[in-house]
Coordinates of C-alpha atoms and ligand atoms in Angstrom, one line a residue:
Chain A
X23 CA 25.4 168.8 -175.0
X24 CA 26.8 166.9 -178.6
X25 CA 25.6 163.4 -179.5
X26 CA 22.0 161.6 -177.7
X27 CA 22.5 158.5 -175.5
X28 CA 21.1 156.5 -178.1
X29 CA 23.7 157.5 -180.7
X30 CA 26.3 156.9 -178.6
X31 CA 24.8 153.2 -177.3
X32 CA 24.3 152.5 -180.9
X33 CA 28.1 153.3 -182.0
X34 CA 30.0 152.3 -178.8
X35 CA 27.7 149.3 -177.9
X36 CA 30.3 146.5 -178.4
X37 CA 32.4 148.7 -175.8
X38 CA 29.7 148.4 -173.0
X39 CA 29.0 144.9 -173.7
X40 CA 32.5 144.1 -173.2
X41 CA 32.3 146.2 -170.1
X42 CA 29.4 144.2 -168.6
X43 CA 30.9 141.0 -169.6
X44 CA 33.9 142.2 -167.7
X45 CA 32.1 143.4 -164.7
X46 CA 30.3 139.7 -164.2
X47 CA 33.4 138.3 -165.0
X48 CA 35.3 140.3 -162.0
X49 CA 32.0 139.4 -160.0
X50 CA 31.8 136.2 -160.4
X51 CA 35.9 135.6 -159.6
X52 CA 35.4 137.2 -156.5
X53 CA 32.2 135.8 -155.2
X54 CA 33.2 132.1 -156.4
X55 CA 36.5 132.6 -154.6
X56 CA 35.6 134.4 -152.1
X57 CA 33.2 131.8 -151.4
X58 CA 35.7 128.9 -151.1
X59 CA 37.4 131.2 -149.1
X60 CA 34.9 132.6 -146.6
X61 CA 33.8 128.8 -146.2
X62 CA 37.3 128.0 -144.4
X63 CA 37.1 131.6 -142.7
X64 CA 34.0 131.1 -141.2
X65 CA 34.9 127.5 -140.0
X66 CA 37.4 129.6 -138.4
X67 CA 35.2 131.2 -136.7
X68 CA 32.8 129.3 -135.6
X69 CA 36.0 126.9 -133.9
X70 CA 35.9 126.6 -129.8
X71 CA 39.8 127.4 -130.7
X72 CA 40.7 131.2 -129.3
X73 CA 43.6 131.7 -131.7
X74 CA 42.0 130.3 -134.8
X75 CA 38.8 132.4 -133.4
X76 CA 41.0 135.1 -133.0
X77 CA 42.7 135.5 -136.4
X78 CA 39.6 135.0 -138.4
X79 CA 37.6 137.8 -136.3
X80 CA 40.5 140.3 -137.1
X81 CA 40.4 139.4 -141.0
X82 CA 36.8 139.3 -141.3
X83 CA 36.5 142.7 -139.2
X84 CA 39.5 144.5 -141.2
X85 CA 38.5 143.7 -144.6
X86 CA 34.9 144.5 -143.5
X87 CA 35.8 148.3 -141.6
X88 CA 38.1 149.7 -144.2
X89 CA 36.7 150.5 -148.0
X90 CA 37.2 148.1 -151.1
X91 CA 39.4 151.0 -152.6
X92 CA 41.4 151.7 -149.7
X93 CA 42.2 147.7 -150.1
X94 CA 42.6 147.7 -153.9
X95 CA 45.3 150.9 -153.4
X96 CA 46.7 148.7 -150.8
X97 CA 47.0 145.6 -153.0
X98 CA 47.7 147.9 -156.3
X99 CA 50.9 149.7 -154.5
X100 CA 51.8 148.1 -151.8
X101 CA 52.4 144.3 -152.5
X102 CA 54.8 145.0 -155.1
X103 CA 56.8 147.1 -153.2
X104 CA 56.9 144.8 -150.1
X105 CA 57.6 141.9 -151.8
X106 CA 59.7 142.7 -155.4
X107 CA 59.9 139.4 -156.8
X108 CA 56.2 140.0 -157.8
X109 CA 56.9 142.9 -159.6
X110 CA 56.2 140.8 -162.8
X111 CA 53.0 139.8 -162.1
X112 CA 49.8 142.0 -164.0
X113 CA 48.5 144.4 -161.4
X114 CA 45.1 143.3 -162.5
X115 CA 46.0 139.9 -160.3
X116 CA 46.3 142.6 -157.6
X117 CA 43.2 144.4 -158.0
X118 CA 41.6 140.8 -158.2
X119 CA 43.1 140.0 -155.1
X120 CA 41.8 142.8 -153.0
X121 CA 37.8 141.7 -154.4
X122 CA 38.3 138.1 -153.3
X123 CA 39.5 138.9 -150.1
X124 CA 36.9 141.3 -149.6
X125 CA 34.2 139.5 -150.7
X126 CA 35.1 136.4 -148.7
X127 CA 34.7 138.4 -145.7
X128 CA 31.5 139.0 -146.3
X129 CA 30.6 135.9 -147.5
X130 CA 32.2 133.9 -144.2
X131 CA 29.6 136.2 -142.6
X132 CA 26.9 134.7 -144.8
X133 CA 27.8 131.7 -143.7
X134 CA 28.3 131.6 -140.3
X135 CA 25.4 133.4 -139.7
X136 CA 23.2 130.9 -141.8
X137 CA 24.9 127.8 -139.8
X138 CA 23.9 130.0 -136.4
X139 CA 20.8 130.5 -137.7
X140 CA 20.0 126.7 -137.4
X141 CA 18.3 125.8 -134.1
X142 CA 20.6 123.9 -131.6
X143 CA 17.8 121.7 -131.1
X144 CA 18.7 120.0 -134.7
X145 CA 22.8 119.8 -133.6
X146 CA 21.2 118.1 -130.0
X147 CA 18.9 115.6 -131.2
X148 CA 22.3 114.6 -133.8
X149 CA 24.6 114.4 -131.2
X150 CA 22.1 112.5 -129.2
X151 CA 21.8 110.0 -131.5
X152 CA 25.3 109.2 -131.9
X153 CA 26.0 111.1 -135.0
X154 CA 29.3 112.6 -134.9
X155 CA 30.3 115.9 -135.3
X156 CA 31.0 116.2 -138.7
X157 CA 27.8 114.2 -140.2
X158 CA 26.0 116.4 -138.1
X159 CA 27.0 119.3 -139.3
X160 CA 27.4 118.4 -143.2
X161 CA 23.9 116.1 -142.8
X162 CA 21.7 117.7 -140.2
X163 CA 23.1 121.7 -139.5
X164 CA 24.3 122.6 -143.3
X165 CA 21.6 121.6 -145.2
X166 CA 19.0 123.9 -143.5
X167 CA 21.9 126.7 -143.5
X168 CA 22.2 126.5 -146.9
X169 CA 18.3 128.0 -147.2
X170 CA 19.9 131.2 -145.3
X171 CA 22.9 130.9 -147.3
X172 CA 22.0 131.1 -150.9
X173 CA 19.8 134.2 -151.1
X174 CA 22.4 136.4 -149.2
X175 CA 25.0 135.0 -151.4
X176 CA 22.8 136.1 -154.5
X177 CA 22.7 139.6 -152.6
X178 CA 26.4 139.4 -152.2
X179 CA 26.9 139.0 -156.1
X180 CA 25.1 141.8 -156.7
X181 CA 26.9 143.9 -154.2
X182 CA 29.8 142.8 -155.8
X183 CA 28.7 143.8 -159.4
X184 CA 28.5 147.5 -158.3
X185 CA 31.9 147.4 -156.0
X186 CA 33.8 146.2 -159.4
X187 CA 33.2 149.3 -160.7
X188 CA 36.3 150.7 -158.3
X189 CA 38.4 148.3 -160.5
X190 CA 37.8 150.7 -163.5
X191 CA 40.3 153.4 -161.7
X192 CA 42.8 150.5 -162.0
X193 CA 42.1 150.5 -165.6
X194 CA 40.4 147.2 -165.4
X195 CA 38.1 146.5 -168.2
X196 CA 34.6 146.4 -166.5
X197 CA 31.7 148.8 -167.3
X198 CA 33.1 151.7 -165.4
X199 CA 36.6 151.9 -167.4
X200 CA 34.2 152.7 -170.2
X201 CA 33.8 156.1 -169.4
X202 CA 37.9 156.6 -169.5
X203 CA 37.3 155.2 -173.1
X204 CA 34.8 157.1 -174.5
X205 CA 35.8 160.5 -172.4
X206 CA 38.7 159.7 -174.6
X207 CA 36.2 160.9 -177.8
X208 CA 35.0 163.8 -175.6
X209 CA 31.8 162.0 -175.0
X210 CA 31.2 162.8 -171.5
X211 CA 28.0 162.5 -170.2
X212 CA 25.9 160.3 -172.3
X213 CA 28.5 156.9 -171.1
X214 CA 27.5 157.4 -167.7
X215 CA 23.7 157.1 -168.0
X216 CA 24.0 154.1 -170.3
X217 CA 26.4 152.8 -167.6
X218 CA 23.9 153.5 -164.6
X219 CA 21.3 151.9 -166.7
X220 CA 22.9 148.7 -167.4
X221 CA 24.0 148.6 -164.0
X222 CA 20.6 149.2 -162.9
X223 CA 19.1 146.6 -165.1
X224 CA 21.6 144.1 -164.1
X225 CA 21.0 144.2 -160.6
X226 CA 17.3 144.5 -160.6
X227 CA 16.7 141.6 -162.6
X228 CA 19.3 139.1 -160.1
X229 CA 17.4 141.1 -157.4
X230 CA 14.6 139.6 -158.7
X231 CA 15.6 135.8 -159.1
X232 CA 17.4 135.9 -155.6
X233 CA 13.9 136.8 -154.4
X234 CA 12.0 133.2 -156.0
X235 CA 14.8 131.5 -155.0
X236 CA 14.3 132.7 -151.5
X237 CA 10.7 131.7 -152.0
X238 CA 11.5 128.6 -153.0
X239 CA 13.8 127.7 -150.6
X240 CA 11.3 128.3 -148.1
X241 CA 8.4 126.6 -148.7
X242 CA 10.1 123.5 -147.8
X243 CA 10.3 124.8 -143.9
Chain B
X22 CA 26.0 92.7 -120.1
X23 CA 24.7 94.4 -117.5
X24 CA 23.3 92.4 -115.0
X25 CA 20.4 93.3 -112.4
X26 CA 23.3 94.5 -109.7
X27 CA 25.1 96.6 -111.7
X28 CA 23.4 100.4 -112.5
X29 CA 23.1 100.7 -116.2
X30 CA 23.5 104.7 -115.4
X31 CA 25.3 106.2 -112.4
X32 CA 25.9 109.4 -111.4
X33 CA 28.4 110.3 -108.8
X34 CA 28.7 113.8 -107.3
X35 CA 27.4 115.4 -109.8
X36 CA 27.8 119.2 -110.2
X37 CA 27.8 121.2 -113.0
X38 CA 27.5 125.7 -113.1
X39 CA 27.2 127.8 -115.9
X40 CA 29.2 130.5 -115.0
X41 CA 28.7 131.8 -111.3
X42 CA 24.9 129.6 -111.4
X43 CA 25.5 126.7 -109.5
X44 CA 23.0 123.9 -111.0
X45 CA 24.0 120.9 -110.4
X46 CA 24.8 120.8 -106.6
X47 CA 26.3 116.8 -106.4
X48 CA 23.7 114.1 -107.7
X49 CA 24.7 110.7 -106.8
X50 CA 22.6 108.5 -108.2
X51 CA 21.4 104.9 -109.8
X52 CA 19.6 103.6 -112.5
X53 CA 19.2 100.3 -113.2
X54 CA 18.4 98.3 -116.1
X55 CA 14.0 98.2 -116.8
X56 CA 13.6 100.9 -114.6
X57 CA 11.4 103.5 -114.9
X58 CA 12.4 106.9 -113.1
X59 CA 10.6 110.2 -113.4
X60 CA 11.8 113.3 -112.5
X61 CA 9.6 116.2 -111.0
X62 CA 10.8 119.2 -109.3
X63 CA 10.1 123.0 -109.6
X64 CA 10.9 124.9 -112.9
X65 CA 14.8 126.2 -112.6
X66 CA 15.7 122.9 -110.1
X67 CA 18.1 121.1 -113.0
X68 CA 15.9 118.7 -114.0
X69 CA 16.7 119.1 -117.4
X70 CA 20.5 119.8 -116.6
X71 CA 20.7 116.4 -115.1
X72 CA 19.2 114.6 -117.9
X73 CA 21.5 116.6 -120.3
X74 CA 24.8 115.3 -118.8
X75 CA 23.7 111.7 -118.3
X76 CA 24.3 111.7 -122.5
X77 CA 26.7 114.4 -121.6
X78 CA 24.7 116.8 -124.1
X79 CA 26.0 118.9 -121.1
X80 CA 29.5 118.1 -119.2
X81 CA 29.4 118.2 -116.1
X82 CA 31.6 120.8 -114.1
X83 CA 33.1 117.7 -111.5
X84 CA 31.6 114.1 -110.9
X85 CA 31.3 110.9 -113.0
X86 CA 28.6 109.6 -115.4
X87 CA 28.9 106.1 -115.6
X88 CA 27.6 104.1 -118.8
X89 CA 27.0 100.3 -118.9
X90 CA 30.3 100.4 -116.4
X91 CA 31.9 103.1 -118.3
X92 CA 32.8 106.2 -117.7
X93 CA 31.7 108.9 -120.0
X94 CA 34.1 110.9 -121.2
X95 CA 33.5 114.2 -123.4
X96 CA 36.9 113.9 -125.4
X97 CA 36.9 110.6 -126.2
X98 CA 35.8 109.3 -129.9
X99 CA 33.5 105.9 -128.6
X100 CA 31.3 108.8 -127.0
X101 CA 29.2 108.7 -129.9
X102 CA 29.3 105.0 -129.2
X103 CA 27.8 105.2 -126.3
X104 CA 25.4 108.1 -127.2
X105 CA 23.4 105.3 -130.1
X106 CA 22.9 103.4 -126.5
X107 CA 21.0 106.7 -125.3
X108 CA 17.9 107.7 -126.8
X109 CA 16.7 111.2 -126.4
X110 CA 13.4 112.8 -126.4
X111 CA 13.1 117.0 -126.4
X112 CA 10.4 119.1 -125.1
X113 CA 10.4 121.2 -129.0
X114 CA 10.8 117.3 -130.5
X115 CA 14.0 118.6 -132.5
X116 CA 12.7 116.7 -135.4
X117 CA 14.8 117.2 -139.0
X118 CA 12.6 119.8 -141.0
X119 CA 14.7 118.8 -144.3
X120 CA 14.3 115.2 -143.8
X121 CA 11.2 113.1 -144.9
X122 CA 9.7 111.1 -141.6
X123 CA 11.3 108.2 -143.0
X124 CA 14.6 109.9 -143.4
X125 CA 14.3 111.0 -139.9
X126 CA 14.2 108.0 -138.6
X127 CA 17.1 106.0 -140.8
X128 CA 20.0 108.6 -141.2
X129 CA 21.9 107.8 -137.8
X130 CA 21.3 103.9 -138.2
X131 CA 22.6 103.9 -141.7
X132 CA 25.0 106.5 -141.0
X133 CA 26.3 105.6 -137.7
X134 CA 25.8 101.9 -137.9
X135 CA 25.9 101.0 -141.0
X136 CA 22.7 99.5 -141.3
X137 CA 21.5 98.5 -145.4
X138 CA 19.5 100.7 -146.3
X139 CA 16.8 98.5 -147.1
X140 CA 16.7 97.1 -143.3
X141 CA 17.0 100.5 -141.9
X142 CA 13.9 101.0 -143.8
X143 CA 11.7 98.2 -142.9
X144 CA 12.8 98.9 -139.1
X145 CA 11.5 102.0 -139.4
X146 CA 8.3 101.1 -140.8
X147 CA 8.0 99.2 -138.4
X148 CA 8.3 101.8 -135.9
X149 CA 6.3 104.1 -137.7
X150 CA 3.3 101.8 -137.7
X151 CA 3.9 101.1 -133.6
X152 CA 3.1 104.7 -133.2
X153 CA 0.3 105.1 -135.8
X154 CA 2.7 106.8 -138.7
X155 CA 2.9 104.8 -141.3
X156 CA 1.0 106.8 -143.7
X157 CA 3.5 109.6 -143.1
X158 CA 6.2 107.9 -143.9
X159 CA 7.2 109.9 -147.1
X160 CA 6.0 113.1 -145.7
X161 CA 7.6 116.1 -144.5
X162 CA 7.5 116.7 -140.9
X163 CA 5.9 120.2 -141.5
X164 CA 2.8 118.1 -142.2
X165 CA 2.8 116.5 -138.9
X166 CA 0.7 117.7 -135.3
X167 CA 3.1 118.3 -132.6
X168 CA 1.8 114.9 -131.0
X169 CA 3.0 113.4 -134.4
X170 CA 6.3 115.3 -134.4
X171 CA 7.0 113.8 -130.3
X172 CA 5.9 110.4 -131.9
X173 CA 8.0 110.5 -134.5
X174 CA 11.3 111.8 -132.4
X175 CA 10.5 109.0 -130.0
X176 CA 11.0 106.3 -132.5
X177 CA 13.9 108.0 -134.5
X178 CA 15.7 107.3 -131.0
X179 CA 14.3 103.8 -131.1
X180 CA 15.5 102.8 -134.5
X181 CA 19.3 102.9 -132.8
X182 CA 18.1 100.3 -130.6
X183 CA 18.9 102.3 -127.2
X184 CA 19.5 100.8 -123.6
X185 CA 18.0 103.3 -122.2
X186 CA 15.4 106.3 -123.2
X187 CA 15.9 109.8 -122.0
X188 CA 12.6 112.5 -122.1
X189 CA 12.6 115.7 -121.4
X190 CA 9.1 117.2 -120.8
X191 CA 7.9 115.3 -123.7
X192 CA 4.3 116.5 -123.6
X193 CA 4.9 120.4 -122.4
X194 CA 4.7 121.6 -125.5
X195 CA 1.7 120.0 -126.6
X196 CA -1.8 121.0 -127.3
X197 CA -3.8 119.1 -124.4
X198 CA -5.2 116.9 -127.0
X199 CA -2.4 115.5 -127.8
X200 CA -0.8 114.3 -124.7
X201 CA -2.5 110.8 -124.2
X202 CA -1.2 109.8 -127.8
X203 CA 2.6 110.4 -126.5
X204 CA 2.1 109.3 -123.0
X205 CA 0.7 105.9 -124.2
X206 CA 3.9 105.3 -126.4
X207 CA 6.2 105.5 -123.7
X208 CA 3.8 103.7 -121.6
X209 CA 3.5 101.0 -123.5
X210 CA 7.7 101.4 -124.4
X211 CA 8.2 101.3 -120.4
X212 CA 5.8 98.4 -119.9
X213 CA 8.0 96.7 -122.6
X214 CA 11.2 96.5 -120.5
X215 CA 12.8 99.7 -121.8
X216 CA 14.6 101.6 -119.2
X217 CA 13.3 105.0 -118.8
X218 CA 14.0 108.3 -117.4
X219 CA 11.8 110.8 -117.6
X220 CA 11.3 114.6 -116.3
X221 CA 7.4 115.4 -116.5
X222 CA 5.1 117.4 -115.0
X223 CA 1.8 115.0 -115.5
X224 CA 2.0 114.1 -111.6
X225 CA -0.9 111.0 -112.7
X226 CA 1.4 109.6 -115.3
X227 CA 4.6 110.0 -113.4
X228 CA 2.4 108.2 -110.3
X229 CA 1.0 105.4 -112.9
X230 CA 4.5 104.9 -114.6
X231 CA 7.2 105.3 -112.4
X232 CA 9.7 102.5 -110.3
X233 CA 11.0 105.5 -108.4
X234 CA 10.6 109.4 -108.4
X235 CA 13.3 111.5 -107.9
X236 CA 12.4 115.0 -106.6
X237 CA 15.0 117.3 -107.8
X238 CA 15.2 120.9 -105.8
X239 CA 17.8 123.4 -106.4
X240 CA 20.3 121.3 -107.5
X241 CA 19.8 118.1 -105.8
X242 CA 17.3 114.7 -105.9
X243 CA 16.0 116.6 -102.3
X244 CA 13.9 113.0 -101.8
X245 CA 13.4 109.9 -103.8
X246 CA 11.5 106.7 -103.6
X247 CA 8.6 105.2 -104.9
X248 CA 5.4 106.8 -106.4
X249 CA 3.5 105.6 -103.1
X250 CA 6.4 107.1 -100.8
X251 CA 6.6 110.6 -102.7
X252 CA 3.3 111.8 -103.7
X253 CA 1.3 109.8 -100.9
X254 CA 3.8 110.5 -98.3
X255 CA 6.1 112.8 -98.5
X256 CA 8.5 114.2 -95.9
X257 CA 10.5 116.8 -97.2
X258 CA 8.9 120.1 -96.8
X259 CA 10.0 121.0 -100.1
X260 CA 8.5 118.1 -101.8
X261 CA 5.2 118.6 -99.7
X262 CA 5.1 122.3 -100.5
X263 CA 5.7 121.3 -104.6
X264 CA 3.1 118.6 -104.6
X265 CA 0.1 120.8 -103.0
X266 CA 1.3 123.4 -105.7
X267 CA 0.8 121.2 -109.3
X268 CA -1.3 118.5 -107.5
Ligands
LIG24 N1 23.1 126.5 -120.9 C1 22.8 127.5 -120.3 N2 23.4 128.4 -119.8 C2 23.2 128.9 -118.7 N3 22.3 128.9 -117.5 C3 21.7 127.7 -117.9 C4 21.9 127.1 -119.1 N4 20.9 125.9 -119.1 C5 20.0 125.5 -117.9 N5 20.8 126.9 -117.3 C6 20.1 127.2 -116.1 O1 20.1 126.4 -115.1 C7 19.0 126.1 -114.2 C8 18.4 125.1 -114.2 O2 17.9 124.9 -115.7 P1 16.8 123.8 -115.7 O3 17.7 122.5 -116.0 O4 16.6 123.5 -117.7 O5 16.4 122.8 -115.0 P2 14.6 122.3 -115.2 O6 14.5 121.6 -116.4 O7 14.2 122.0 -113.5 O8 13.7 123.9 -115.5 C9 18.2 127.4 -114.8 O9 18.3 128.7 -114.0 C10 18.9 127.8 -116.0 O10 18.7 129.1 -116.2
LIG25 MG1 13.7 121.6 -118.0

């Protein structure tokens, strides 16, 4: 069996720490940029224009209907092949791109669902007062939708933290990548349990925070 | 300005379909300034749809809505300006739950009419006093009863200083003990000269308050007249049948 889990953790904790920071960084970037992009896609998904609706629906369905790992492979191998001019760019960015686009599709659905969950009577009341469409959206609908959107975004972030483990396959320095590093030192099983433990602690803590936020947001109804 | 001979609102051969379903089948009506018109009729007959066409919350399939001598056009930007002059009160209140009572009232005047905040709030307090809610100004609507929510919804519409008020079954969702307070507010409004179009199932109220009653059935105005004509001497067999069921 070799060394104990604790002695591996004791000896190599900076590696795990760096891996964890990488994981948090990639997940944060993916969800942050994914949220901006997702908001735009959600607007298109809510639009009455059939072309915009169609394009955004295909976007969301393709990205949610295919595995992230496949999307990463396509980004990693196909983009540089198809556009040779991009060859000099660090391939880390292609993997990041896949993470961001994937996240944007999920966020788009979260935002769309949040907006649709607001009672139609709210929009009707605002429009009947003569409020413009944009005032109605930003002063009436969105402030109510955000209560559903924020906790779901938190859950998306938690999901993304687990999803980024796939990026280790492409040598991005995140938590799962520490397994590869330590396997080179003939440590095979200990890092797996340490990695699992770290993921578990992080996701449990974040879930508790999301639950608390959910409760806080719902009291004002 | 609208004189006594020009209708405040006129509909011309109004039709509304929802897909295959023909809901309004040609309604031409004129509503004059200061008039109180109540609309009665069986459920599903098209009363709400007719009312919602008057401010283009529903866009008519064909026909015209003319408000203050201008045809309302769903695509025109000044639709919002017209809607400011047409207050609407809904069955389910539709107060804004994320805004304090006073902000429910002042939001639209401040945003759309550029009324200074202090002035809008002073006016809102006056309105709240009128409906006995002045001590609720800083509360959120969740603290209000159904009747209080509806009174809030009424003054929220009044804060825009509309020329006409549309009510869609304003008391249908209320507990019986709340109905009276809301009806009183509407009656005071009507007596103060506000033009009102009211869809209601409160026949006693309709009889007492209306200048004119429309009986809408199956997408048309099947009969109309003074409360006396309609309630005491209905001519149309459908009106007679309806009244015998509800009275
Ligand atoms: N948005 C809608 N989509 C489809 N059908 C509708 C819609 N609104 C109303 N209807 C239908 O139109 C008919 C008339 O409805 P409504 O105007 O609400 O009647 P009333 O207010 O007299 O009860 C009903 O059959 C109703 O189901
Ligand atoms: Mg109705």
